[in-house]
């Protein structure tokens, strides 16, 4: 079954229009996923630079800054065990980057995605929550139908150095990064029968911050092992 085999967090960066992400140990055929968060982000899209495009890196879904934060996902199916650390371009602002290495993902299947914008109002950690999947999407797509045995990745970004958390019975946590300008959290769960992914809630310590929430459905390679 498509499963995360390691996670690598890149040192946060306080400013700059470029940001290089450190990849985790991988082998040919692995799916390399990079989650990128920026404080602010403005109208400048996060994108692989020319060398990363040549290497095959591409972005997932569509982007939008919301509540002074922007998050985006990029991917590459590795051709070797020594892929070059990719560089991304974006707004001149804070950067956070996390790489997840996924084994036994179906390279012939589509990575399905759903993005919802969240935050801007709320009352702190008690009630400031957001569902990654809702009845309608603010990301330009309908709610996804994940295939059988998919790996589901959930992530959120926030401005203002918020501390984000999820319930342990909803997600297995994979990455939680916080600095004074931006924060993000990533978790996963396994999906059984084909259907809509489960709602998962994020909690934040900030009253009026927020950003983007994502769910990615990674298809399982035929005959893949269970996690």
Short mmCIF file of C-alpha atoms in Angstrom, two decimals:
data_model
loop_
_atom_site.label_atom_id
_atom_site.label_comp_id
_atom_site.label_asym_id
_atom_site.label_seq_id
_atom_site.Cartn_x
_atom_site.Cartn_y
_atom_site.Cartn_z
CA UNK A 1 0.00 0.00 0.00
CA UNK A 2 1.24 3.51 -0.71
CA UNK A 3 2.95 4.53 2.53
CA UNK A 4 5.27 7.21 3.89
CA UNK A 5 8.75 5.84 4.55
CA UNK A 6 10.44 9.03 5.76
CA UNK A 7 9.99 12.75 6.31
CA UNK A 8 12.52 15.57 6.01
CA UNK A 9 11.97 19.12 7.22
CA UNK A 10 14.01 21.88 5.59
CA UNK A 11 15.26 24.75 7.75
CA UNK A 12 12.78 27.61 7.77
CA UNK A 13 13.75 30.71 5.81
CA UNK A 14 12.76 34.23 6.86
CA UNK A 15 12.72 35.83 3.40
CA UNK A 16 13.70 35.39 -0.23
CA UNK A 17 12.04 34.58 -3.54
CA UNK A 18 13.75 31.17 -3.80
CA UNK A 19 13.85 28.22 -1.40
CA UNK A 20 15.67 24.91 -1.75
CA UNK A 21 14.09 21.83 -0.14
CA UNK A 22 16.06 18.91 1.29
CA UNK A 23 14.84 15.55 0.04
CA UNK A 24 14.71 12.45 2.20
CA UNK A 25 16.39 9.15 1.39
CA UNK A 26 14.60 7.53 -1.54
CA UNK A 27 14.91 5.00 -4.34
CA UNK A 28 13.81 4.80 -7.96
CA UNK A 29 10.03 4.70 -8.23
CA UNK A 30 9.35 6.50 -4.95
CA UNK A 31 6.94 9.42 -4.97
CA UNK A 32 8.60 12.56 -3.61
CA UNK A 33 6.11 15.05 -2.19
CA UNK A 34 7.04 18.53 -1.01
CA UNK A 35 4.70 20.69 1.09
CA UNK A 36 5.57 24.41 0.96
CA UNK A 37 4.10 27.14 3.14
CA UNK A 38 4.65 30.89 2.91
CA UNK A 39 3.71 33.72 5.22
CA UNK A 40 1.55 35.99 3.08
CA UNK A 41 2.39 34.67 -0.36
CA UNK A 42 0.47 37.46 -2.12
CA UNK A 43 -0.45 36.76 -5.74
CA UNK A 44 2.88 35.10 -6.54
CA UNK A 45 2.42 31.39 -7.20
CA UNK A 46 4.84 28.91 -5.69
CA UNK A 47 6.57 27.07 -8.53
CA UNK A 48 9.62 24.90 -9.27
CA UNK A 49 12.52 26.88 -10.74
CA UNK A 50 13.86 26.09 -14.21
CA UNK A 51 16.22 23.33 -13.03
CA UNK A 52 13.47 21.66 -11.00
CA UNK A 53 11.09 21.80 -13.97
CA UNK A 54 13.74 20.13 -16.11
CA UNK A 55 14.09 17.43 -13.45
CA UNK A 56 10.33 16.79 -13.68
CA UNK A 57 8.96 18.57 -10.61
CA UNK A 58 5.35 19.77 -10.97
CA UNK A 59 2.78 21.44 -8.73
CA UNK A 60 -0.46 19.83 -7.56
CA UNK A 61 -3.82 21.61 -7.84
CA UNK A 62 -4.34 25.36 -7.69
CA UNK A 63 -3.07 27.95 -5.23
CA UNK A 64 -4.55 30.90 -3.37
CA UNK A 65 -3.32 32.96 -0.43
CA UNK A 66 -5.88 33.25 2.35
CA UNK A 67 -5.76 34.78 5.83
CA UNK A 68 -2.17 35.87 5.10
CA UNK A 69 -0.83 32.39 4.33
CA UNK A 70 -0.30 30.19 1.28
CA UNK A 71 0.42 26.48 1.03
CA UNK A 72 1.24 24.40 -2.04
CA UNK A 73 2.28 20.84 -2.89
CA UNK A 74 4.79 19.62 -5.50
CA UNK A 75 5.69 16.10 -6.62
CA UNK A 76 8.18 14.00 -8.55
CA UNK A 77 8.39 10.25 -9.19
CA UNK A 78 12.05 9.48 -8.59
CA UNK A 79 14.13 7.94 -11.37
CA UNK A 80 17.04 7.21 -9.02
CA UNK A 81 18.13 7.21 -5.39
CA UNK A 82 19.95 10.53 -5.81
CA UNK A 83 17.48 13.11 -7.07
CA UNK A 84 18.71 16.71 -6.75
CA UNK A 85 17.23 18.87 -4.00
CA UNK A 86 14.70 21.08 -5.83
CA UNK A 87 14.48 24.87 -5.63
CA UNK A 88 11.13 26.69 -5.66
CA UNK A 89 10.24 30.30 -6.37
CA UNK A 90 7.55 32.46 -4.79
CA UNK A 91 6.88 35.69 -2.93
CA UNK A 92 9.68 37.34 -0.92
CA UNK A 93 8.48 36.08 2.45
CA UNK A 94 8.90 33.34 5.08
CA UNK A 95 9.24 29.76 3.81
CA UNK A 96 8.61 26.34 5.37
CA UNK A 97 9.24 23.07 3.54
CA UNK A 98 8.65 19.39 4.31
CA UNK A 99 9.45 16.42 2.06
CA UNK A 100 7.54 13.15 2.35
CA UNK A 101 8.82 10.04 0.56
CA UNK A 102 6.01 7.67 -0.43
CA UNK A 103 6.72 4.09 -1.51
CA UNK A 104 4.42 1.86 -3.60
CA UNK A 105 2.36 4.71 -5.00
CA UNK A 106 0.82 4.04 -8.41
CA UNK A 107 2.76 6.26 -10.82
CA UNK A 108 0.07 5.68 -13.43
CA UNK A 109 -2.73 6.99 -11.23
CA UNK A 110 -3.75 10.58 -10.65
CA UNK A 111 -2.95 12.35 -7.37
CA UNK A 112 -6.39 13.68 -6.43
CA UNK A 113 -6.55 16.88 -4.43
CA UNK A 114 -8.93 19.14 -2.59
CA UNK A 115 -8.08 22.59 -1.22
CA UNK A 116 -10.17 24.68 1.17
CA UNK A 117 -9.29 28.08 2.60
CA UNK A 118 -9.79 28.46 6.34
CA UNK A 119 -9.38 30.87 9.24
CA UNK A 120 -9.66 34.61 9.51
CA UNK A 121 -12.14 34.33 12.37
CA UNK A 122 -12.50 32.11 15.40
CA UNK A 123 -11.87 31.94 19.11
CA UNK A 124 -8.55 30.19 19.51
CA UNK A 125 -7.78 26.60 20.24
CA UNK A 126 -11.20 25.79 21.71
CA UNK A 127 -13.29 26.62 18.65
CA UNK A 128 -10.95 27.80 15.89
CA UNK A 129 -11.27 24.74 13.68
CA UNK A 130 -11.37 23.83 10.02
CA UNK A 131 -12.44 20.75 8.09
CA UNK A 132 -10.10 19.76 5.27
CA UNK A 133 -13.01 18.31 3.31
CA UNK A 134 -16.32 20.12 3.15
CA UNK A 135 -19.53 19.89 1.17
CA UNK A 136 -18.26 22.53 -1.22
CA UNK A 137 -14.77 23.46 -2.31
CA UNK A 138 -13.03 26.81 -2.31
CA UNK A 139 -10.25 25.33 -4.42
CA UNK A 140 -12.08 25.05 -7.71
CA UNK A 141 -12.94 21.35 -7.60
CA UNK A 142 -15.71 19.19 -6.25
CA UNK A 143 -15.11 16.99 -3.24
CA UNK A 144 -12.80 14.18 -4.33
CA UNK A 145 -13.66 10.50 -4.38
CA UNK A 146 -10.54 8.69 -3.23
CA UNK A 147 -9.81 5.29 -4.76
CA UNK A 148 -9.79 2.09 -2.72
CA UNK A 149 -6.74 1.67 -0.46
CA UNK A 150 -5.46 5.19 -1.12
CA UNK A 151 -3.05 7.02 1.16
CA UNK A 152 -4.67 10.25 2.34
CA UNK A 153 -2.50 13.25 3.25
CA UNK A 154 -4.00 16.20 5.12
CA UNK A 155 -2.21 19.51 5.65
CA UNK A 156 -2.88 23.05 6.81
CA UNK A 157 -0.97 26.32 6.81
CA UNK A 158 -1.31 29.36 9.05
CA UNK A 159 0.13 32.82 9.43
CA UNK A 160 1.29 34.40 12.66
CA UNK A 161 3.30 31.55 14.16
CA UNK A 162 0.20 29.61 15.19
CA UNK A 163 0.58 26.21 16.83
CA UNK A 164 -1.59 23.72 14.96
CA UNK A 165 -2.71 20.28 16.09
CA UNK A 166 -5.10 17.46 15.14
CA UNK A 167 -6.68 14.64 17.11
CA UNK A 168 -4.47 11.57 17.25
CA UNK A 169 -7.41 9.29 16.48
CA UNK A 170 -8.02 11.16 13.21
CA UNK A 171 -4.50 11.45 11.81
CA UNK A 172 -1.01 10.06 12.22
CA UNK A 173 1.14 13.18 12.46
CA UNK A 174 3.97 13.48 9.95
CA UNK A 175 5.26 17.04 10.26
CA UNK A 176 4.59 20.07 12.43
CA UNK A 177 6.66 23.20 11.77
CA UNK A 178 6.29 26.57 13.45
CA UNK A 179 8.22 29.82 13.20
CA UNK A 180 7.37 33.45 13.88
CA UNK A 181 5.96 34.03 10.41
CA UNK A 182 4.23 30.84 9.34
CA UNK A 183 3.23 27.34 10.44
CA UNK A 184 2.11 24.10 8.89
CA UNK A 185 0.99 20.65 9.95
CA UNK A 186 0.78 17.44 7.91
CA UNK A 187 -0.77 14.10 8.76
CA UNK A 188 -1.99 10.95 7.06
CA UNK A 189 -4.47 8.13 7.32
CA UNK A 190 -5.22 5.07 5.21
CA UNK A 191 -8.38 4.88 3.11
CA UNK A 192 -10.43 1.71 2.71
CA UNK A 193 -13.25 1.44 0.20
CA UNK A 194 -13.56 4.02 -2.57
CA UNK A 195 -15.39 7.14 -1.43
CA UNK A 196 -15.07 10.61 0.02
CA UNK A 197 -12.23 11.08 2.53
CA UNK A 198 -13.17 11.56 6.16
CA UNK A 199 -13.45 15.03 7.66
CA UNK A 200 -10.46 15.89 9.83
CA UNK A 201 -10.29 18.94 12.11
CA UNK A 202 -7.33 21.22 12.78
CA UNK A 203 -7.04 23.32 15.93
CA UNK A 204 -5.12 26.59 16.12
CA UNK A 205 -3.82 28.78 18.95
CA UNK A 206 -4.31 31.95 16.88
CA UNK A 207 -7.64 33.78 16.92
CA UNK A 208 -7.75 35.33 13.44
CA UNK A 209 -5.08 33.58 11.39
CA UNK A 210 -5.41 30.76 8.91
CA UNK A 211 -4.49 29.78 5.39
CA UNK A 212 -5.08 26.73 3.22
CA UNK A 213 -6.19 23.21 4.06
CA UNK A 214 -5.41 20.33 1.69
CA UNK A 215 -6.19 16.66 1.28
CA UNK A 216 -4.29 14.54 -1.26
CA UNK A 217 -5.32 11.04 -2.28
CA UNK A 218 -2.33 8.94 -3.39
CA UNK A 219 -3.32 5.82 -5.34
CA UNK A 220 -1.89 2.49 -4.23
CA UNK A 221 0.35 0.49 -6.56
CA UNK A 222 -1.14 -2.80 -7.65
CA UNK A 223 -0.18 -5.45 -5.13
CA UNK A 224 1.28 -2.89 -2.73
CA UNK A 225 1.93 -4.01 0.84
CA UNK A 226 0.02 -2.69 3.84
CA UNK A 227 1.71 -0.01 5.92
#
